[in-house]
Amino acid sequence: MGRPDPEEGQLPAPVKPPDGGWGWIVLFGCFVITGFSYAFPKAVSVYFKELMKDFHVGYSDTAWISSIMLAMLYGTGPVCSIMVNQFGCRPVMLIGGLLASAGMILASFTTNIIELYLTAGVLTGLGMALNFQPSLIMLGTYFDKRRPLANGLAAAGSPVFLSSLSPLGQVLLEKFGWRGGFLIMGGLLLNCCTCGAVMRPLDMGMKRKMGKAQDKYEAKEMLPIGGKSEEGISTTDGTKKGKKAKKQPKKGKKLLDFSIFSNRGFIIYTISKFILVLGLFVPPILLVNYAKDTGVPDTEAAFLLSIIGFIDIFARPACGMVAGLKWVRPHVAYLFSFSMLFNGLTDICSARASNYTGLVIFCVFFGISYGMVGALQFEVLMAIVGSQKFSSAIGLVLLIEAFAVLIGPPSAGRLVDALKNYEVIFYLAGSEVVLSSLFLGVASYCCLNRGKKEPPPENNPSAGGGSDTEEAESDVQEAEEHSSDNHQPAHSTENAVVAAGEEANHVAEEQRGEGGGCPAGDGEVLARDGCNADQMVERDSF
């Protein structure tokens, strides 16, 4: 997708999302990719204690591994957008799966923390980024009406994998050590290549190819057999190619579209997401070590992440279903704001939890609120910018969030090392999330409510279908003018047949657009043939 048509030199017309079919396979692939992308940086924290002993470093140093993974996941967004627009989603995802696996395999042979940063952090993070963003873009192309539900189901991959990767990591750590665990994790990441292979792009050139075939079929039916038939076909094709060549400069697609910054909703969303990411990932990253420091056994401490994941599994699809309701979907930004407020208050209220029961209660409420945020974040972005600009929008948003990722968890780790107190960290993280919630809700209400009369011009991504219809009608008109200007009066009989046939087709198209039936009266036989051909085009187009 995003690649120009090799024959025409321009972007093909977009195909209507099927909202099912092969889209369910794409949804499953996106489910797996989302699970690895979001759960892996958190699950790898299970190995931090052993890494601190082997490399003689502090917790803040090991926390940089997760932060670099997330920073690469976010910071390489624009690069990933450009690669997707240039080469398509499937090749980019296959390369990303190989890089993610290679990073963890190489990390198992490292001898110092810097090498871990470069392998497990940079290489694996880059590989997951090249999988995560294209999978979301493909999901948006396959789903429209069911998109909130699809986003919720795909986002459920994160808790499912978190609830399984954390205990698995603990088992691997006990049996094979952190090096063996990294090696096996690298093998698991090869599944990203399988998910990339199923990301079959929609055949966006099918409508145009069918239109060409139908034009030739109609020309052969209308024109007498012989040289004039071929001449008529070549004339029509030449006219259409000439017209498309003139329109080509207008349809070139930018590799990265910065015009989305003129959208006030996008600006508000980006700022709120930056503040949100400062504190959103801090509690789950610190949770395991916090539990261990309070005397909770290692296995039970790792199980806390599984509790979050288990609750999250049900929260995300449920929230996606709620967001898809007719009376909720127009106000999905406010639902997103409420979910962030819920998450921030959960962090603040649970800051004093000092025993395992308190931590379990925190995990339950954090799992619900975290699931709501995860299910809605990309649905809100798609609703703001539309599917046509989503590939550029998500890349730029992830780049901006990367700076927050590099600031949040490492700063929290340094505060833990300095203060030896996790309570302050939870208060700080919760306050940042609450602030992002209030900013999104208030700014959306104050700034976007004033522009409620402006959405009609903005809701034009679907205008592509109308422009294709106008182009088809203008092509027919030009073909008629071309044929009437170039043919000589000497061939009156042939000209009469050609003109009558094309005129009948043109009238049939106009009447079909107005809801009328087949033309009657003069030229009844030709009109009937043209009507049948038009009906065949309608059936094929659907």
Coordinates of C-alpha atoms in Angstrom, one line a residue:
M1 CA 0.0 0.0 0.0
G2 CA 1.1 3.5 -0.6
R3 CA 3.0 2.5 -3.7
P4 CA 2.4 4.1 -7.0
D5 CA 0.8 2.0 -9.8
P6 CA 3.6 0.9 -12.0
E7 CA 1.5 1.3 -15.2
E8 CA -0.1 4.6 -14.5
G9 CA 2.5 6.3 -12.4
Q10 CA -0.1 7.4 -9.9
L11 CA -1.8 6.2 -6.7
P12 CA -4.7 3.9 -7.4
A13 CA -8.1 4.7 -6.0
P14 CA -8.7 3.4 -2.4
V15 CA -10.8 0.4 -2.0
K16 CA -13.6 0.3 0.6
P17 CA -12.6 -1.5 3.8
P18 CA -14.2 -5.0 3.8
D19 CA -14.8 -5.0 7.6
G20 CA -14.2 -8.7 7.7
G21 CA -13.0 -11.5 5.4
W22 CA -9.2 -11.6 5.3
G23 CA -9.3 -8.6 7.7
W24 CA -9.8 -11.1 10.6
I25 CA -6.4 -12.7 9.7
V26 CA -4.9 -9.2 9.6
L27 CA -6.5 -8.5 13.0
F28 CA -4.9 -11.6 14.5
G29 CA -1.5 -10.6 13.1
C30 CA -1.9 -7.2 14.6
F31 CA -2.9 -8.8 17.9
V32 CA 0.4 -10.7 18.0
I33 CA 2.5 -7.7 16.9
T34 CA 0.8 -5.4 19.5
G35 CA 1.4 -8.0 22.2
F36 CA 5.2 -8.2 21.5
S37 CA 5.6 -4.5 21.0
Y38 CA 4.0 -3.4 24.3
A39 CA 4.5 -6.4 26.6
F40 CA 8.1 -7.2 25.7
P41 CA 9.7 -4.0 27.2
K42 CA 7.8 -4.6 30.4
A43 CA 8.3 -8.4 30.6
V44 CA 12.1 -8.0 30.1
S45 CA 12.2 -6.2 33.5
V46 CA 12.0 -9.7 35.1
Y47 CA 15.7 -10.1 34.2
F48 CA 16.8 -6.8 35.7
K49 CA 17.9 -8.1 39.1
E50 CA 20.3 -10.7 37.5
L51 CA 21.6 -8.0 35.1
M52 CA 22.4 -5.7 38.0
K53 CA 24.4 -8.5 39.7
D54 CA 26.3 -9.6 36.6
F55 CA 27.2 -6.1 35.3
H56 CA 27.4 -4.3 38.7
V57 CA 25.0 -1.5 37.8
G58 CA 22.1 0.2 39.4
Y59 CA 18.4 -0.1 38.7
S60 CA 18.4 3.1 36.7
D61 CA 21.0 1.6 34.3
T62 CA 19.0 -1.5 33.7
A63 CA 15.7 0.5 33.3
W64 CA 17.3 2.1 30.3
I65 CA 16.9 -1.2 28.4
S66 CA 13.1 -0.9 28.5
S67 CA 13.2 2.8 27.9
I68 CA 15.4 2.4 24.8
M69 CA 13.1 -0.3 23.4
L70 CA 10.1 2.0 23.9
A71 CA 12.0 5.0 22.5
M72 CA 12.9 3.1 19.4
L73 CA 9.3 1.9 19.1
Y74 CA 8.2 5.5 19.2
G75 CA 11.1 7.5 17.9
T76 CA 11.5 5.7 14.6
G77 CA 7.8 6.5 13.7
P78 CA 8.6 8.9 10.9
V79 CA 11.2 6.6 9.4
C80 CA 8.7 3.8 9.5
S81 CA 6.0 5.9 7.9
I82 CA 8.3 6.8 5.0
M83 CA 9.3 3.1 4.5
V84 CA 5.7 2.0 4.6
N85 CA 4.6 4.7 2.1
Q86 CA 7.6 3.8 -0.2
F87 CA 7.7 0.0 0.0
G88 CA 4.4 -1.2 1.6
C89 CA 3.6 -2.8 4.9
R90 CA 4.5 -6.4 4.3
P91 CA 8.2 -6.0 3.4
V92 CA 8.8 -3.6 6.2
M93 CA 7.3 -6.0 8.7
L94 CA 9.4 -8.9 7.5
I95 CA 12.6 -6.9 7.9
G96 CA 11.4 -5.8 11.3
G97 CA 10.8 -9.3 12.5
L98 CA 14.3 -10.3 11.6
L99 CA 15.8 -7.3 13.3
A100 CA 13.8 -7.9 16.5
S101 CA 14.9 -11.5 16.7
A102 CA 18.5 -10.8 15.9
G103 CA 18.7 -8.1 18.6
M104 CA 17.7 -10.5 21.4
I105 CA 19.9 -13.3 20.1
L106 CA 22.9 -11.0 20.0
A107 CA 22.0 -9.6 23.5
S108 CA 22.5 -13.1 25.0
F109 CA 26.2 -12.9 24.1
T110 CA 26.9 -9.4 25.5
T111 CA 29.5 -8.7 28.2
N112 CA 28.5 -5.2 29.4
I113 CA 25.5 -3.0 29.8
I114 CA 26.4 -0.8 26.7
E115 CA 26.2 -3.8 24.4
L116 CA 22.8 -4.6 25.9
Y117 CA 21.6 -1.1 25.1
L118 CA 22.7 -1.5 21.5
T119 CA 21.3 -5.0 21.0
A120 CA 18.2 -5.6 23.2
G121 CA 17.5 -1.9 23.2
V122 CA 18.2 -0.4 19.8
L123 CA 18.1 -3.4 17.5
T124 CA 15.1 -5.1 19.0
G125 CA 13.3 -1.9 19.6
L126 CA 13.8 -0.9 15.9
G127 CA 12.5 -4.3 14.8
M128 CA 9.4 -4.0 16.9
A129 CA 8.8 -0.5 15.5
L130 CA 8.9 -1.7 12.0
N131 CA 6.2 -4.3 12.9
F132 CA 4.0 -2.3 15.1
Q133 CA 3.2 0.8 13.0
P134 CA 2.5 -1.1 9.7
S135 CA 0.2 -3.5 11.5
L136 CA -1.9 -0.6 12.7
I137 CA -2.0 0.9 9.3
M138 CA -3.2 -2.4 7.7
L139 CA -5.8 -2.7 10.4
G140 CA -7.2 0.7 9.5
T141 CA -7.4 -0.2 5.8
Y142 CA -9.3 -3.4 6.5
F143 CA -11.8 -2.0 9.0
D144 CA -14.1 1.0 9.1
K145 CA -17.5 0.5 10.7
R146 CA -16.0 -2.2 13.0
R147 CA -12.8 -0.2 13.6
P148 CA -13.3 0.5 17.3
L149 CA -13.9 -3.1 18.0
A150 CA -11.0 -4.2 15.8
N151 CA -8.7 -1.7 17.6
G152 CA -9.9 -3.1 21.0
L153 CA -9.3 -6.7 20.0
A154 CA -5.8 -5.9 18.5
A155 CA -4.9 -3.9 21.6
A156 CA -5.8 -7.0 23.8
G157 CA -2.6 -8.6 22.4
S158 CA -0.6 -6.5 24.9
P159 CA -2.2 -7.9 28.1
V160 CA -2.4 -11.4 26.7
F161 CA 1.3 -11.4 26.0
L162 CA 2.2 -9.6 29.2
S163 CA 0.4 -12.2 31.3
S164 CA 2.3 -15.0 29.6
L165 CA 5.7 -13.5 28.9
S166 CA 6.4 -12.4 32.5
P167 CA 5.9 -15.9 34.0
L168 CA 7.7 -17.4 31.1
G169 CA 10.6 -15.0 31.6
Q170 CA 10.8 -16.0 35.2
V171 CA 10.8 -19.7 34.4
L172 CA 13.5 -19.2 31.7
L173 CA 15.5 -17.1 34.1
E174 CA 15.5 -19.9 36.8
K175 CA 16.3 -22.7 34.3
F176 CA 18.6 -21.2 31.8
G177 CA 19.7 -17.9 33.3
W178 CA 19.2 -14.5 31.6
R179 CA 21.4 -15.4 28.6
G180 CA 19.4 -18.5 27.8
G181 CA 16.2 -16.6 28.4
F182 CA 17.2 -13.8 25.9
L183 CA 18.1 -16.5 23.3
I184 CA 14.7 -18.2 23.6
M185 CA 12.9 -14.8 23.5
G186 CA 14.8 -14.0 20.3
G187 CA 13.4 -17.2 18.8
L188 CA 9.9 -16.2 19.8
L189 CA 10.2 -12.9 18.1
L190 CA 10.6 -14.6 14.7
N191 CA 6.8 -15.0 14.9
C192 CA 6.7 -11.3 13.9
C193 CA 7.8 -12.4 10.4
T194 CA 4.8 -14.8 10.1
C195 CA 2.5 -12.0 11.1
G196 CA 4.1 -9.7 8.5
A197 CA 3.6 -12.4 5.8
V198 CA -0.2 -12.4 6.3
M199 CA -0.5 -8.6 5.9
R200 CA -1.8 -8.9 2.3
P201 CA -2.5 -5.4 0.9
L202 CA -5.9 -4.6 -0.5
D203 CA -5.9 -4.7 -4.3
M204 CA -6.4 -1.0 -4.7
G205 CA -5.9 -1.2 -8.5
M206 CA -8.7 -3.7 -9.1
K207 CA -11.4 -1.2 -9.8
R208 CA -9.2 0.5 -12.4
K209 CA -8.2 -2.7 -14.1
M210 CA -11.9 -3.8 -14.2
G211 CA -12.8 -0.5 -15.7
K212 CA -10.2 -0.9 -18.5
A213 CA -11.4 -4.4 -19.3
Q214 CA -15.0 -3.2 -19.4
D215 CA -14.2 -0.3 -21.7
K216 CA -12.5 -2.7 -24.2
Y217 CA -15.5 -5.1 -23.9
E218 CA -18.0 -2.3 -24.7
A219 CA -15.9 -1.0 -27.6
K220 CA -15.7 -4.5 -29.1
E221 CA -19.5 -4.9 -28.7
M222 CA -20.4 -1.5 -30.2
L223 CA -17.9 -1.3 -33.0
P224 CA -17.9 -3.5 -36.2
I225 CA -15.3 -6.2 -36.3
G226 CA -12.2 -5.1 -38.1
G227 CA -9.5 -2.5 -38.0
K228 CA -11.8 0.3 -36.9
S229 CA -12.6 -1.7 -33.7
E230 CA -9.0 -1.8 -32.7
E231 CA -8.6 1.9 -33.7
G232 CA -11.6 2.8 -31.5
I233 CA -10.1 0.9 -28.5
S234 CA -6.7 2.4 -28.9
T235 CA -8.3 5.9 -29.3
T236 CA -10.3 5.5 -26.0
D237 CA -7.3 4.1 -24.1
G238 CA -5.1 6.9 -25.5
T239 CA -7.5 9.5 -24.5
K240 CA -7.8 8.1 -20.9
K241 CA -4.0 7.8 -20.5
G242 CA -3.6 11.4 -21.8
K243 CA -6.1 12.6 -19.2
K244 CA -4.5 10.6 -16.4
A245 CA -1.1 11.9 -17.3
K246 CA -2.3 15.5 -16.9
K247 CA -3.8 14.6 -13.5
Q248 CA -0.7 12.8 -12.3
P249 CA 1.1 15.7 -10.5
K250 CA -2.0 16.3 -8.3
K251 CA -2.2 12.7 -7.1
G252 CA 1.4 12.1 -6.0
K253 CA 1.5 11.0 -2.3
K254 CA 3.9 12.6 0.2
L255 CA 6.2 10.2 2.0
L256 CA 5.4 12.2 5.2
D257 CA 2.5 14.6 5.4
F258 CA 3.1 17.5 7.7
S259 CA -0.2 19.2 6.9
I260 CA -1.8 17.3 9.8
F261 CA -0.2 19.9 12.1
S262 CA -2.9 22.4 10.9
N263 CA -5.5 20.1 12.5
R264 CA -6.2 21.5 16.0
G265 CA -7.5 18.2 17.2
F266 CA -4.2 16.5 16.2
I267 CA -2.2 19.2 18.1
I268 CA -4.3 18.7 21.3
Y269 CA -4.0 14.9 21.0
T270 CA -0.3 15.0 20.6
I271 CA 0.3 17.3 23.6
S272 CA -1.9 15.2 25.8
K273 CA -0.2 11.9 24.7
F274 CA 3.3 13.4 25.5
I275 CA 2.2 14.2 29.0
L276 CA 0.5 10.9 29.4
V277 CA 3.5 8.8 28.3
L278 CA 5.7 10.5 31.0
G279 CA 3.9 8.6 33.7
L280 CA 1.9 5.8 32.0
F281 CA 4.6 3.2 31.7
V282 CA 6.3 3.9 35.0
P283 CA 4.1 1.8 37.4
P284 CA 4.2 -1.5 35.4
I285 CA 8.0 -1.2 34.9
L286 CA 8.7 -0.5 38.6
L287 CA 6.0 -2.9 39.9
V288 CA 8.0 -6.1 40.0
N289 CA 11.1 -4.7 41.8
Y290 CA 8.8 -2.7 44.1
A291 CA 7.1 -5.9 45.2
K292 CA 10.4 -7.7 45.6
D293 CA 11.8 -4.9 47.8
T294 CA 8.7 -5.2 50.1
G295 CA 9.5 -8.9 50.7
V296 CA 7.2 -10.5 48.1
P297 CA 8.8 -13.7 46.6
D298 CA 10.1 -13.4 43.0
T299 CA 7.4 -15.7 41.5
E300 CA 4.5 -13.9 43.2
A301 CA 6.0 -10.5 42.2
A302 CA 6.2 -11.5 38.6
F303 CA 2.6 -12.7 38.9
L304 CA 1.4 -9.2 39.6
L305 CA 2.1 -8.3 35.9
S306 CA 0.0 -11.3 34.9
I307 CA -2.9 -9.9 37.0
I308 CA -2.7 -6.6 35.1
G309 CA -2.5 -8.5 31.9
F310 CA -5.5 -10.8 32.7
I311 CA -7.8 -7.8 33.6
D312 CA -6.5 -5.9 30.6
I313 CA -7.5 -8.8 28.3
F314 CA -11.2 -8.2 28.9
A315 CA -11.0 -4.4 29.4
R316 CA -9.7 -3.6 25.9
P317 CA -12.3 -5.4 23.8
A318 CA -15.1 -4.3 26.1
C319 CA -13.9 -0.7 25.8
G320 CA -13.7 -1.1 22.0
M321 CA -17.3 -2.3 21.9
V322 CA -18.5 0.6 24.0
A323 CA -16.5 3.1 21.8
G324 CA -18.2 1.6 18.7
L325 CA -21.7 2.5 19.9
K326 CA -23.5 5.1 17.8
W327 CA -24.0 7.5 20.7
V328 CA -20.5 7.1 22.0
R329 CA -18.3 7.1 18.9
P330 CA -18.8 10.8 18.1
H331 CA -17.5 11.6 21.7
V332 CA -14.7 9.0 21.8
A333 CA -12.1 11.7 22.8
Y334 CA -14.0 12.3 26.0
L335 CA -14.1 8.6 26.8
F336 CA -10.3 8.5 26.2
S337 CA -9.9 11.5 28.6
F338 CA -12.0 9.7 31.3
S339 CA -9.9 6.5 30.9
M340 CA -6.7 8.5 31.5
L341 CA -8.2 10.2 34.5
F342 CA -9.2 6.8 35.9
N343 CA -5.6 5.5 35.4
G344 CA -4.0 8.5 37.0
L345 CA -6.2 8.4 40.1
T346 CA -5.5 4.6 40.4
D347 CA -1.7 5.4 40.6
I348 CA -2.2 8.1 43.2
C349 CA -4.6 6.2 45.4
S350 CA -2.4 3.1 45.4
A351 CA 0.8 4.8 46.2
R352 CA 0.7 3.7 49.8
A353 CA 0.2 0.0 49.1
S354 CA 2.7 -1.8 51.2
N355 CA 1.6 -5.5 51.2
Y356 CA 0.8 -8.1 48.6
T357 CA -3.0 -7.6 48.9
G358 CA -2.8 -3.9 48.3
L359 CA -0.6 -4.5 45.3
V360 CA -3.1 -7.0 43.9
I361 CA -6.0 -4.5 44.3
F362 CA -3.9 -1.9 42.5
C363 CA -3.2 -4.3 39.7
V364 CA -6.9 -4.9 39.2
F365 CA -7.9 -1.3 38.9
F366 CA -4.7 -0.4 36.9
G367 CA -5.5 -3.2 34.5
I368 CA -9.0 -1.9 33.8
S369 CA -7.8 1.7 33.3
Y370 CA -4.7 0.8 31.4
G371 CA -6.8 -1.4 29.1
M372 CA -9.2 1.5 28.4
V373 CA -6.3 3.8 27.4
G374 CA -4.7 1.1 25.2
A375 CA -8.0 0.4 23.4
L376 CA -8.8 4.0 22.6
Q377 CA -5.5 5.8 21.9
F378 CA -5.2 4.9 18.2
E379 CA -9.0 4.9 17.6
V380 CA -9.0 8.5 18.7
L381 CA -6.1 9.4 16.4
M382 CA -7.8 7.6 13.4
A383 CA -11.0 9.5 14.1
I384 CA -9.1 12.8 14.2
V385 CA -7.0 12.5 11.0
G386 CA -8.8 9.9 9.0
S387 CA -7.3 6.7 7.5
Q388 CA -5.7 8.5 4.5
K389 CA -3.3 10.5 6.8
F390 CA -3.0 8.0 9.6
S391 CA 0.3 6.6 8.4
S392 CA 2.0 10.0 8.6
A393 CA 0.1 11.0 11.8
I394 CA 1.0 7.9 13.8
G395 CA 4.7 8.3 12.8
L396 CA 4.9 11.9 14.0
V397 CA 2.9 11.2 17.2
L398 CA 5.2 8.3 18.1
L399 CA 8.3 10.5 17.5
I400 CA 7.0 13.1 19.9
E401 CA 6.1 10.4 22.4
A402 CA 9.7 9.0 22.2
F403 CA 11.1 12.0 24.1
A404 CA 8.6 11.4 26.9
V405 CA 9.5 7.7 27.0
L406 CA 13.2 8.6 27.3
I407 CA 12.4 11.0 30.2
G408 CA 9.8 9.1 32.2
P409 CA 11.0 5.6 33.3
P410 CA 14.8 6.6 33.6
S411 CA 13.9 9.6 35.7
A412 CA 11.7 7.4 37.9
G413 CA 14.6 4.9 38.2
R414 CA 17.0 7.6 39.3
L415 CA 14.5 8.9 41.9
V416 CA 14.2 5.3 43.3
D417 CA 17.9 5.0 43.5
A418 CA 18.2 8.4 45.3
L419 CA 15.1 8.3 47.6
K420 CA 14.7 4.6 48.1
N421 CA 11.0 5.3 48.1
Y422 CA 8.4 4.2 45.6
E423 CA 5.6 6.2 47.0
V424 CA 6.8 9.5 45.5
I425 CA 7.2 7.8 42.1
F426 CA 3.6 6.6 42.1
Y427 CA 2.3 10.1 43.1
L428 CA 4.4 11.7 40.4
A429 CA 3.4 9.3 37.6
G430 CA -0.3 9.5 38.6
S431 CA -0.2 13.3 38.6
E432 CA 1.2 13.4 35.1
V433 CA -1.5 11.1 33.8
V434 CA -4.3 13.1 35.5
L435 CA -2.8 16.3 33.9
S436 CA -2.9 14.8 30.4
S437 CA -6.5 13.8 31.0
L438 CA -7.6 17.2 32.1
F439 CA -5.8 18.9 29.2
L440 CA -7.4 16.6 26.6
G441 CA -10.9 17.0 28.0
V442 CA -10.8 20.8 28.5
A443 CA -8.9 21.6 25.3
S444 CA -11.2 19.4 23.2
Y445 CA -14.3 21.1 24.7
C446 CA -13.0 24.7 24.5
C447 CA -11.2 24.6 21.2
L448 CA -13.0 22.0 19.1
N449 CA -16.5 22.9 20.1
R450 CA -16.1 26.2 18.4
G451 CA -15.2 24.5 15.1
K452 CA -18.2 22.2 15.0
K453 CA -19.4 23.9 11.8
E454 CA -16.1 23.2 10.1
P455 CA -16.0 19.4 10.0
P456 CA -17.9 19.0 6.7
P457 CA -14.9 20.2 4.6
E458 CA -12.7 18.0 6.9
N459 CA -14.8 14.9 6.4
N460 CA -13.7 14.6 2.8
P461 CA -11.5 11.6 2.8
S462 CA -14.3 9.7 1.2
A463 CA -14.5 12.2 -1.6
G464 CA -12.1 10.0 -3.5
G465 CA -15.1 7.9 -4.6
G466 CA -16.9 10.9 -6.0
S467 CA -13.8 12.1 -7.8
D468 CA -13.4 8.7 -9.4
T469 CA -17.0 8.9 -10.7
E470 CA -16.5 12.4 -12.1
E471 CA -13.3 11.3 -13.7
A472 CA -15.1 8.3 -15.3
E473 CA -17.8 10.5 -16.7
S474 CA -15.4 13.1 -18.0
D475 CA -13.4 10.3 -19.7
V476 CA -16.6 9.2 -21.5
Q477 CA -17.2 12.7 -22.6
E478 CA -13.7 13.2 -23.9
A479 CA -13.8 9.9 -25.7
E480 CA -17.1 11.0 -27.4
E481 CA -15.6 14.4 -28.4
H482 CA -12.4 12.8 -29.6
S483 CA -14.3 10.2 -31.8
S484 CA -16.6 12.9 -33.3
D485 CA -13.7 15.2 -34.1
N486 CA -11.4 12.8 -35.7
H487 CA -13.6 10.5 -37.8
Q488 CA -14.3 11.7 -41.4
P489 CA -17.8 12.1 -42.8
A490 CA -17.0 9.6 -45.5
H491 CA -17.5 6.8 -43.1
S492 CA -21.0 7.9 -42.1
T493 CA -22.4 4.4 -41.3
E494 CA -19.5 3.4 -39.0
N495 CA -19.6 6.8 -37.3
A496 CA -23.3 6.6 -36.8
V497 CA -22.9 3.2 -35.1
V498 CA -20.0 4.4 -32.9
A499 CA -21.7 7.6 -31.9
A500 CA -25.0 5.9 -31.2
G501 CA -23.3 3.2 -29.1
E502 CA -21.2 5.7 -27.0
E503 CA -24.2 8.1 -26.6
A504 CA -26.4 5.2 -25.4
N505 CA -23.7 4.2 -22.8
H506 CA -23.4 7.8 -21.7
V507 CA -27.2 8.1 -21.3
A508 CA -27.3 4.8 -19.4
E509 CA -24.6 5.9 -17.0
E510 CA -26.4 9.2 -16.3
Q511 CA -29.7 7.5 -15.8
R512 CA -28.2 4.9 -13.6
G513 CA -26.7 7.7 -11.4
E514 CA -30.1 9.3 -11.2
G515 CA -31.7 6.0 -10.3
G516 CA -33.3 5.5 -13.7
G517 CA -33.6 2.4 -15.8
C518 CA -32.4 1.5 -19.3
P519 CA -33.0 4.0 -22.1
A520 CA -35.8 3.2 -24.5
G521 CA -36.9 4.5 -27.9
D522 CA -34.5 5.0 -30.7
G523 CA -31.4 2.8 -30.7
E524 CA -33.2 0.3 -28.4
V525 CA -31.0 -2.6 -29.2
L526 CA -27.8 -0.6 -28.6
A527 CA -29.2 0.8 -25.4
R528 CA -30.1 -2.6 -24.1
D529 CA -26.6 -3.9 -24.7
G530 CA -25.1 -0.8 -23.0
C531 CA -27.4 -1.3 -20.0
N532 CA -26.3 -4.9 -19.6
A533 CA -22.7 -3.9 -19.7
D534 CA -23.3 -1.2 -17.1
Q535 CA -25.0 -3.7 -14.8
M536 CA -22.0 -6.0 -15.2
V537 CA -19.7 -3.1 -14.1
E538 CA -21.9 -2.5 -11.0
R539 CA -21.8 -6.2 -10.1
D540 CA -18.1 -6.4 -10.5
S541 CA -17.4 -3.2 -8.6
F542 CA -19.1 -4.7 -5.6

